[in-house]
Amino acid sequence: DAMVIQNPRYQVTQFGKPVTLSCSQTLNHNVMYWYQQKSSQAPKLLFHYYDKDFNNEADTPDNFQSRRPNTSFCFLDIRSPGLGDAAMYLCATSTILSGPANYEQYFGPGTRLTVT
Amino acid sequence: DQQVKQNSPSLSVQEGRISILNCDYTNSMFDYFLWYKKYPAEGPTFLISISSIKDKNEDGRFTVFLNKSAKHLSLHIVPSQPGDSAVYFCAASAGAQKLVFGQGTRLTINP
């Protein structure tokens, strides 16, 4: 089955220690997204890639970086995690279709990050 | 500045009855709206959507209504089933393949 996969599902890191979360997809979608979701809050878009074009949200801290080495993979790097970065990180994909607009996004199961 | 709001954090409905989840938005540029459903330990999954050129879209037990003048949309589930117990997110798009999400409503269906 085509899907969005996130590894690991649970990640514990120390305050200030760099951490990388990964996302892969078998949908061959050209757009990939990273969201941060804190408890009982809306998922918040951090950035997205349209093919290789990186699009950062204006309020995404510099501490968050991303890489997309190919269509299938996308990484979220947190350079110096703080306690406030503990959250669920969701990866999603979508595709640009011809014809009527379709903004549906397909989500992975998320990685829950704990910062100690 | 929360552009998409779901004012009810939780909702409890008896099995077989209608569930109505509500969502309000402030950005008049939004032209496409979606509902997602999320089970614990899983990512959100797409449920149903509606374009701003319509005021209703139906898919089986799920119907979404859009009231553009009130900047309000609602999701109706009828009849509600135990498997519908989940967190429901409303999302909106103003194009550019980006979605703005509400904070979610936890729906519990009681037997």
PDB file of N, CA, C and O in Angstrom, chain B residues 31-91:
ATOM      1  N   ASP B  31     -10.633  29.076   0.132  1.00  0.00           N
ATOM      2  CA  ASP B  31     -11.552  28.630  -0.903  1.00  0.00           C
ATOM      3  C   ASP B  31     -11.745  27.118  -0.938  1.00  0.00           C
ATOM      4  O   ASP B  31     -12.421  26.595  -1.828  1.00  0.00           O
ATOM      5  N   TYR B  32     -11.134  26.438   0.000  1.00  0.00           N
ATOM      6  CA  TYR B  32     -11.274  24.981   0.028  1.00  0.00           C
ATOM      7  C   TYR B  32     -11.151  24.540   1.475  1.00  0.00           C
ATOM      8  O   TYR B  32     -10.273  25.013   2.202  1.00  0.00           O
ATOM      9  N   PHE B  33     -12.039  23.635   1.871  1.00  0.00           N
ATOM     10  CA  PHE B  33     -12.111  23.235   3.274  1.00  0.00           C
ATOM     11  C   PHE B  33     -12.130  21.704   3.361  1.00  0.00           C
ATOM     12  O   PHE B  33     -12.741  21.027   2.521  1.00  0.00           O
ATOM     13  N   LEU B  34     -11.457  21.206   4.378  1.00  0.00           N
ATOM     14  CA  LEU B  34     -11.343  19.760   4.535  1.00  0.00           C
ATOM     15  C   LEU B  34     -11.591  19.385   5.991  1.00  0.00           C
ATOM     16  O   LEU B  34     -11.353  20.165   6.908  1.00  0.00           O
ATOM     17  N   TRP B  35     -12.046  18.167   6.185  1.00  0.00           N
ATOM     18  CA  TRP B  35     -12.126  17.565   7.511  1.00  0.00           C
ATOM     19  C   TRP B  35     -11.220  16.344   7.543  1.00  0.00           C
ATOM     20  O   TRP B  35     -11.211  15.527   6.622  1.00  0.00           O
ATOM     21  N   TYR B  36     -10.480  16.255   8.642  1.00  0.00           N
ATOM     22  CA  TYR B  36      -9.611  15.115   8.877  1.00  0.00           C
ATOM     23  C   TYR B  36     -10.035  14.448  10.172  1.00  0.00           C
ATOM     24  O   TYR B  36     -10.526  15.093  11.096  1.00  0.00           O
ATOM     25  N   LYS B  37      -9.764  13.155  10.234  1.00  0.00           N
ATOM     26  CA  LYS B  37     -10.078  12.353  11.414  1.00  0.00           C
ATOM     27  C   LYS B  37      -8.775  11.760  11.922  1.00  0.00           C
ATOM     28  O   LYS B  37      -7.940  11.316  11.131  1.00  0.00           O
ATOM     29  N   LYS B  38      -8.592  11.757  13.236  1.00  0.00           N
ATOM     30  CA  LYS B  38      -7.343  11.252  13.784  1.00  0.00           C
ATOM     31  C   LYS B  38      -7.617  10.313  14.960  1.00  0.00           C
ATOM     32  O   LYS B  38      -8.244  10.706  15.943  1.00  0.00           O
ATOM     33  N   TYR B  39      -7.124   9.096  14.807  1.00  0.00           N
ATOM     34  CA  TYR B  39      -7.131   8.143  15.911  1.00  0.00           C
ATOM     35  C   TYR B  39      -5.824   8.275  16.691  1.00  0.00           C
ATOM     36  O   TYR B  39      -4.805   8.733  16.147  1.00  0.00           O
ATOM     37  N   PRO B  40      -5.830   7.866  17.974  1.00  0.00           N
ATOM     38  CA  PRO B  40      -4.584   7.905  18.760  1.00  0.00           C
ATOM     39  C   PRO B  40      -3.468   7.128  18.085  1.00  0.00           C
ATOM     40  O   PRO B  40      -3.696   6.074  17.488  1.00  0.00           O
ATOM     41  N   ALA B  41      -2.264   7.666  18.134  1.00  0.00           N
ATOM     42  CA  ALA B  41      -1.054   7.031  17.600  1.00  0.00           C
ATOM     43  C   ALA B  41      -1.080   6.878  16.075  1.00  0.00           C
ATOM     44  O   ALA B  41      -0.292   6.112  15.519  1.00  0.00           O
ATOM     45  N   GLU B  42      -1.983   7.574  15.419  1.00  0.00           N
ATOM     46  CA  GLU B  42      -1.995   7.568  13.955  1.00  0.00           C
ATOM     47  C   GLU B  42      -1.991   9.009  13.451  1.00  0.00           C
ATOM     48  O   GLU B  42      -2.354   9.936  14.174  1.00  0.00           O
ATOM     49  N   GLY B  43      -1.597   9.184  12.179  1.00  0.00           N
ATOM     50  CA  GLY B  43      -1.693  10.505  11.589  1.00  0.00           C
ATOM     51  C   GLY B  43      -3.117  10.820  11.170  1.00  0.00           C
ATOM     52  O   GLY B  43      -3.950   9.916  11.045  1.00  0.00           O
ATOM     53  N   PRO B  44      -3.411  12.095  10.958  1.00  0.00           N
ATOM     54  CA  PRO B  44      -4.760  12.457  10.472  1.00  0.00           C
ATOM     55  C   PRO B  44      -5.030  11.824   9.121  1.00  0.00           C
ATOM     56  O   PRO B  44      -4.136  11.713   8.279  1.00  0.00           O
ATOM     57  N   THR B  45      -6.262  11.396   8.906  1.00  0.00           N
ATOM     58  CA  THR B  45      -6.669  10.856   7.606  1.00  0.00           C
ATOM     59  C   THR B  45      -7.799  11.705   7.040  1.00  0.00           C
ATOM     60  O   THR B  45      -8.699  12.139   7.768  1.00  0.00           O
ATOM     61  N   PHE B  46      -7.741  11.907   5.757  1.00  0.00           N
ATOM     62  CA  PHE B  46      -8.724  12.737   5.072  1.00  0.00           C
ATOM     63  C   PHE B  46     -10.111  12.108   5.141  1.00  0.00           C
ATOM     64  O   PHE B  46     -10.272  10.903   4.956  1.00  0.00           O
ATOM     65  N   LEU B  47     -11.103  12.953   5.388  1.00  0.00           N
ATOM     66  CA  LEU B  47     -12.471  12.462   5.509  1.00  0.00           C
ATOM     67  C   LEU B  47     -13.348  12.985   4.369  1.00  0.00           C
ATOM     68  O   LEU B  47     -13.927  12.231   3.603  1.00  0.00           O
ATOM     69  N   ILE B  48     -13.452  14.282   4.254  1.00  0.00           N
ATOM     70  CA  ILE B  48     -14.337  14.891   3.264  1.00  0.00           C
ATOM     71  C   ILE B  48     -13.910  16.337   3.062  1.00  0.00           C
ATOM     72  O   ILE B  48     -13.296  16.942   3.951  1.00  0.00           O
ATOM     73  N   SER B  49     -14.230  16.882   1.896  1.00  0.00           N
ATOM     74  CA  SER B  49     -13.847  18.264   1.620  1.00  0.00           C
ATOM     75  C   SER B  49     -14.977  18.990   0.903  1.00  0.00           C
ATOM     76  O   SER B  49     -15.953  18.374   0.447  1.00  0.00           O
ATOM     77  N   ILE B  50     -14.820  20.305   0.796  1.00  0.00           N
ATOM     78  CA  ILE B  50     -15.794  21.110   0.069  1.00  0.00           C
ATOM     79  C   ILE B  50     -15.110  22.337  -0.507  1.00  0.00           C
ATOM     80  O   ILE B  50     -14.256  22.956   0.158  1.00  0.00           O
ATOM     81  N   SER B  51     -15.458  22.650  -1.721  1.00  0.00           N
ATOM     82  CA  SER B  51     -14.968  23.866  -2.360  1.00  0.00           C
ATOM     83  C   SER B  51     -15.887  25.020  -1.993  1.00  0.00           C
ATOM     84  O   SER B  51     -17.085  24.822  -1.739  1.00  0.00           O
ATOM     85  N   SER B  52     -15.353  26.228  -2.039  1.00  0.00           N
ATOM     86  CA  SER B  52     -16.159  27.390  -1.671  1.00  0.00           C
ATOM     87  C   SER B  52     -17.272  27.693  -2.669  1.00  0.00           C
ATOM     88  O   SER B  52     -18.143  28.521  -2.389  1.00  0.00           O
ATOM     89  N   ILE B  53     -17.250  27.030  -3.820  1.00  0.00           N
ATOM     90  CA  ILE B  53     -18.324  27.265  -4.789  1.00  0.00           C
ATOM     91  C   ILE B  53     -19.559  26.420  -4.469  1.00  0.00           C
ATOM     92  O   ILE B  53     -20.602  26.554  -5.113  1.00  0.00           O
ATOM     93  N   LYS B  54     -19.428  25.553  -3.468  1.00  0.00           N
ATOM     94  CA  LYS B  54     -20.548  24.710  -3.056  1.00  0.00           C
ATOM     95  C   LYS B  54     -20.964  25.064  -1.640  1.00  0.00           C
ATOM     96  O   LYS B  54     -20.217  25.696  -0.887  1.00  0.00           O
ATOM     97  N   ASP B  55     -22.157  24.630  -1.261  1.00  0.00           N
ATOM     98  CA  ASP B  55     -22.553  24.812   0.130  1.00  0.00           C
ATOM     99  C   ASP B  55     -22.809  23.482   0.842  1.00  0.00           C
ATOM    100  O   ASP B  55     -23.075  23.467   2.047  1.00  0.00           O
ATOM    101  N   LYS B  56     -22.669  22.399   0.117  1.00  0.00           N
ATOM    102  CA  LYS B  56     -22.901  21.087   0.722  1.00  0.00           C
ATOM    103  C   LYS B  56     -22.154  20.031  -0.069  1.00  0.00           C
ATOM    104  O   LYS B  56     -22.110  20.077  -1.307  1.00  0.00           O
ATOM    105  N   ASN B  57     -21.572  19.081   0.650  1.00  0.00           N
ATOM    106  CA  ASN B  57     -20.976  17.918   0.003  1.00  0.00           C
ATOM    107  C   ASN B  57     -21.247  16.710   0.883  1.00  0.00           C
ATOM    108  O   ASN B  57     -21.068  16.762   2.103  1.00  0.00           O
ATOM    109  N   GLU B  58     -21.680  15.637   0.251  1.00  0.00           N
ATOM    110  CA  GLU B  58     -22.112  14.468   1.006  1.00  0.00           C
ATOM    111  C   GLU B  58     -21.326  13.248   0.558  1.00  0.00           C
ATOM    112  O   GLU B  58     -21.069  13.054  -0.629  1.00  0.00           O
ATOM    113  N   ASP B  59     -20.950  12.410   1.524  1.00  0.00           N
ATOM    114  CA  ASP B  59     -20.267  11.166   1.215  1.00  0.00           C
ATOM    115  C   ASP B  59     -20.693  10.137   2.250  1.00  0.00           C
ATOM    116  O   ASP B  59     -20.158  10.086   3.362  1.00  0.00           O
ATOM    117  N   GLY B  60     -21.672   9.344   1.868  1.00  0.00           N
ATOM    118  CA  GLY B  60     -22.158   8.323   2.791  1.00  0.00           C
ATOM    119  C   GLY B  60     -22.770   8.943   4.032  1.00  0.00           C
ATOM    120  O   GLY B  60     -23.688   9.764   3.954  1.00  0.00           O
ATOM    121  N   ARG B  61     -22.247   8.566   5.193  1.00  0.00           N
ATOM    122  CA  ARG B  61     -22.788   9.090   6.461  1.00  0.00           C
ATOM    123  C   ARG B  61     -22.285  10.499   6.778  1.00  0.00           C
ATOM    124  O   ARG B  61     -22.727  11.099   7.768  1.00  0.00           O
ATOM    125  N   PHE B  62     -21.372  10.999   5.988  1.00  0.00           N
ATOM    126  CA  PHE B  62     -20.720  12.278   6.278  1.00  0.00           C
ATOM    127  C   PHE B  62     -21.192  13.365   5.311  1.00  0.00           C
ATOM    128  O   PHE B  62     -21.207  13.165   4.096  1.00  0.00           O
ATOM    129  N   THR B  63     -21.569  14.506   5.875  1.00  0.00           N
ATOM    130  CA  THR B  63     -21.971  15.658   5.071  1.00  0.00           C
ATOM    131  C   THR B  63     -21.292  16.890   5.629  1.00  0.00           C
ATOM    132  O   THR B  63     -21.297  17.102   6.851  1.00  0.00           O
ATOM    133  N   VAL B  64     -20.711  17.677   4.743  1.00  0.00           N
ATOM    134  CA  VAL B  64     -20.128  18.941   5.170  1.00  0.00           C
ATOM    135  C   VAL B  64     -20.966  20.074   4.590  1.00  0.00           C
ATOM    136  O   VAL B  64     -21.343  20.046   3.420  1.00  0.00           O
ATOM    137  N   PHE B  65     -21.265  21.051   5.431  1.00  0.00           N
ATOM    138  CA  PHE B  65     -22.024  22.234   5.035  1.00  0.00           C
ATOM    139  C   PHE B  65     -21.127  23.452   5.161  1.00  0.00           C
ATOM    140  O   PHE B  65     -20.389  23.583   6.148  1.00  0.00           O
ATOM    141  N   LEU B  66     -21.226  24.341   4.170  1.00  0.00           N
ATOM    142  CA  LEU B  66     -20.426  25.558   4.195  1.00  0.00           C
ATOM    143  C   LEU B  66     -21.340  26.767   4.120  1.00  0.00           C
ATOM    144  O   LEU B  66     -22.160  26.872   3.203  1.00  0.00           O
ATOM    145  N   ASN B  67     -21.182  27.686   5.049  1.00  0.00           N
ATOM    146  CA  ASN B  67     -21.922  28.953   5.053  1.00  0.00           C
ATOM    147  C   ASN B  67     -20.889  30.062   4.925  1.00  0.00           C
ATOM    148  O   ASN B  67     -20.287  30.489   5.907  1.00  0.00           O
ATOM    149  N   LYS B  68     -20.680  30.508   3.698  1.00  0.00           N
ATOM    150  CA  LYS B  68     -19.616  31.487   3.455  1.00  0.00           C
ATOM    151  C   LYS B  68     -19.907  32.824   4.115  1.00  0.00           C
ATOM    152  O   LYS B  68     -19.001  33.495   4.602  1.00  0.00           O
ATOM    153  N   SER B  69     -21.151  33.231   4.125  1.00  0.00           N
ATOM    154  CA  SER B  69     -21.459  34.547   4.701  1.00  0.00           C
ATOM    155  C   SER B  69     -21.151  34.563   6.202  1.00  0.00           C
ATOM    156  O   SER B  69     -20.731  35.580   6.754  1.00  0.00           O
ATOM    157  N   ALA B  70     -21.343  33.427   6.850  1.00  0.00           N
ATOM    158  CA  ALA B  70     -21.060  33.327   8.282  1.00  0.00           C
ATOM    159  C   ALA B  70     -19.648  32.840   8.548  1.00  0.00           C
ATOM    160  O   ALA B  70     -19.223  32.761   9.715  1.00  0.00           O
ATOM    161  N   LYS B  71     -18.913  32.467   7.501  1.00  0.00           N
ATOM    162  CA  LYS B  71     -17.563  31.899   7.628  1.00  0.00           C
ATOM    163  C   LYS B  71     -17.603  30.712   8.596  1.00  0.00           C
ATOM    164  O   LYS B  71     -16.846  30.654   9.581  1.00  0.00           O
ATOM    165  N   HIS B  72     -18.490  29.805   8.285  1.00  0.00           N
ATOM    166  CA  HIS B  72     -18.743  28.680   9.179  1.00  0.00           C
ATOM    167  C   HIS B  72     -18.944  27.422   8.358  1.00  0.00           C
ATOM    168  O   HIS B  72     -19.597  27.435   7.311  1.00  0.00           O
ATOM    169  N   LEU B  73     -18.341  26.327   8.826  1.00  0.00           N
ATOM    170  CA  LEU B  73     -18.650  25.043   8.240  1.00  0.00           C
ATOM    171  C   LEU B  73     -18.904  24.019   9.322  1.00  0.00           C
ATOM    172  O   LEU B  73     -18.472  24.207  10.467  1.00  0.00           O
ATOM    173  N   SER B  74     -19.645  23.000   8.949  1.00  0.00           N
ATOM    174  CA  SER B  74     -19.970  21.962   9.912  1.00  0.00           C
ATOM    175  C   SER B  74     -19.884  20.601   9.250  1.00  0.00           C
ATOM    176  O   SER B  74     -20.062  20.472   8.030  1.00  0.00           O
ATOM    177  N   LEU B  75     -19.591  19.615  10.051  1.00  0.00           N
ATOM    178  CA  LEU B  75     -19.551  18.219   9.612  1.00  0.00           C
ATOM    179  C   LEU B  75     -20.652  17.470  10.347  1.00  0.00           C
ATOM    180  O   LEU B  75     -20.707  17.504  11.578  1.00  0.00           O
ATOM    181  N   HIS B  76     -21.516  16.828   9.585  1.00  0.00           N
ATOM    182  CA  HIS B  76     -22.589  16.030  10.154  1.00  0.00           C
ATOM    183  C   HIS B  76     -22.279  14.553   9.922  1.00  0.00           C
ATOM    184  O   HIS B  76     -21.949  14.164   8.775  1.00  0.00           O
ATOM    185  N   ILE B  77     -22.406  13.782  10.962  1.00  0.00           N
ATOM    186  CA  ILE B  77     -22.222  12.338  10.854  1.00  0.00           C
ATOM    187  C   ILE B  77     -23.518  11.694  11.320  1.00  0.00           C
ATOM    188  O   ILE B  77     -23.949  11.880  12.469  1.00  0.00           O
ATOM    189  N   VAL B  78     -24.146  10.934  10.383  1.00  0.00           N
ATOM    190  CA  VAL B  78     -25.400  10.309  10.793  1.00  0.00           C
ATOM    191  C   VAL B  78     -25.588   8.992  10.046  1.00  0.00           C
ATOM    192  O   VAL B  78     -25.416   8.953   8.816  1.00  0.00           O
ATOM    193  N   PRO B  79     -25.901   7.893  10.719  1.00  0.00           N
ATOM    194  CA  PRO B  79     -25.906   7.778  12.169  1.00  0.00           C
ATOM    195  C   PRO B  79     -24.494   7.622  12.720  1.00  0.00           C
ATOM    196  O   PRO B  79     -23.614   7.071  12.056  1.00  0.00           O
ATOM    197  N   SER B  80     -24.271   8.105  13.920  1.00  0.00           N
ATOM    198  CA  SER B  80     -22.945   7.987  14.547  1.00  0.00           C
ATOM    199  C   SER B  80     -22.704   6.549  14.997  1.00  0.00           C
ATOM    200  O   SER B  80     -23.613   5.880  15.499  1.00  0.00           O
ATOM    201  N   GLN B  81     -21.462   6.122  14.813  1.00  0.00           N
ATOM    202  CA  GLN B  81     -21.080   4.755  15.172  1.00  0.00           C
ATOM    203  C   GLN B  81     -19.882   4.803  16.128  1.00  0.00           C
ATOM    204  O   GLN B  81     -19.112   5.767  16.106  1.00  0.00           O
ATOM    205  N   PRO B  82     -19.689   3.755  16.935  1.00  0.00           N
ATOM    206  CA  PRO B  82     -18.564   3.771  17.884  1.00  0.00           C
ATOM    207  C   PRO B  82     -17.215   4.018  17.213  1.00  0.00           C
ATOM    208  O   PRO B  82     -16.352   4.695  17.777  1.00  0.00           O
ATOM    209  N   GLY B  83     -17.029   3.502  16.003  1.00  0.00           N
ATOM    210  CA  GLY B  83     -15.774   3.707  15.281  1.00  0.00           C
ATOM    211  C   GLY B  83     -15.534   5.144  14.866  1.00  0.00           C
ATOM    212  O   GLY B  83     -14.436   5.483  14.424  1.00  0.00           O
ATOM    213  N   ASP B  84     -16.548   5.993  15.020  1.00  0.00           N
ATOM    214  CA  ASP B  84     -16.379   7.413  14.698  1.00  0.00           C
ATOM    215  C   ASP B  84     -15.683   8.167  15.834  1.00  0.00           C
ATOM    216  O   ASP B  84     -15.311   9.330  15.671  1.00  0.00           O
ATOM    217  N   SER B  85     -15.522   7.540  16.971  1.00  0.00           N
ATOM    218  CA  SER B  85     -14.837   8.184  18.095  1.00  0.00           C
ATOM    219  C   SER B  85     -13.391   8.476  17.703  1.00  0.00           C
ATOM    220  O   SER B  85     -12.616   7.566  17.402  1.00  0.00           O
ATOM    221  N   ALA B  86     -13.034   9.751  17.684  1.00  0.00           N
ATOM    222  CA  ALA B  86     -11.720  10.191  17.214  1.00  0.00           C
ATOM    223  C   ALA B  86     -11.636  11.697  17.432  1.00  0.00           C
ATOM    224  O   ALA B  86     -12.595  12.331  17.879  1.00  0.00           O
ATOM    225  N   VAL B  87     -10.492  12.264  17.083  1.00  0.00           N
ATOM    226  CA  VAL B  87     -10.364  13.721  17.047  1.00  0.00           C
ATOM    227  C   VAL B  87     -10.569  14.176  15.605  1.00  0.00           C
ATOM    228  O   VAL B  87      -9.981  13.597  14.681  1.00  0.00           O
ATOM    229  N   TYR B  88     -11.400  15.169  15.415  1.00  0.00           N
ATOM    230  CA  TYR B  88     -11.705  15.689  14.085  1.00  0.00           C
ATOM    231  C   TYR B  88     -11.110  17.086  13.926  1.00  0.00           C
ATOM    232  O   TYR B  88     -11.334  17.968  14.752  1.00  0.00           O
ATOM    233  N   PHE B  89     -10.355  17.257  12.841  1.00  0.00           N
ATOM    234  CA  PHE B  89      -9.739  18.540  12.539  1.00  0.00           C
ATOM    235  C   PHE B  89     -10.390  19.143  11.306  1.00  0.00           C
ATOM    236  O   PHE B  89     -10.575  18.475  10.286  1.00  0.00           O
ATOM    237  N   CYS B  90     -10.693  20.398  11.405  1.00  0.00           N
ATOM    238  CA  CYS B  90     -11.125  21.194  10.273  1.00  0.00           C
ATOM    239  C   CYS B  90      -9.872  21.864   9.697  1.00  0.00           C
ATOM    240  O   CYS B  90      -8.970  22.258  10.454  1.00  0.00           O
ATOM    241  N   ALA B  91      -9.792  21.977   8.363  1.00  0.00           N
ATOM    242  CA  ALA B  91      -8.647  22.636   7.733  1.00  0.00           C
ATOM    243  C   ALA B  91      -9.139  23.474   6.570  1.00  0.00           C
ATOM    244  O   ALA B  91     -10.161  23.160   5.947  1.00  0.00           O
TER     245      ALA B  91
END
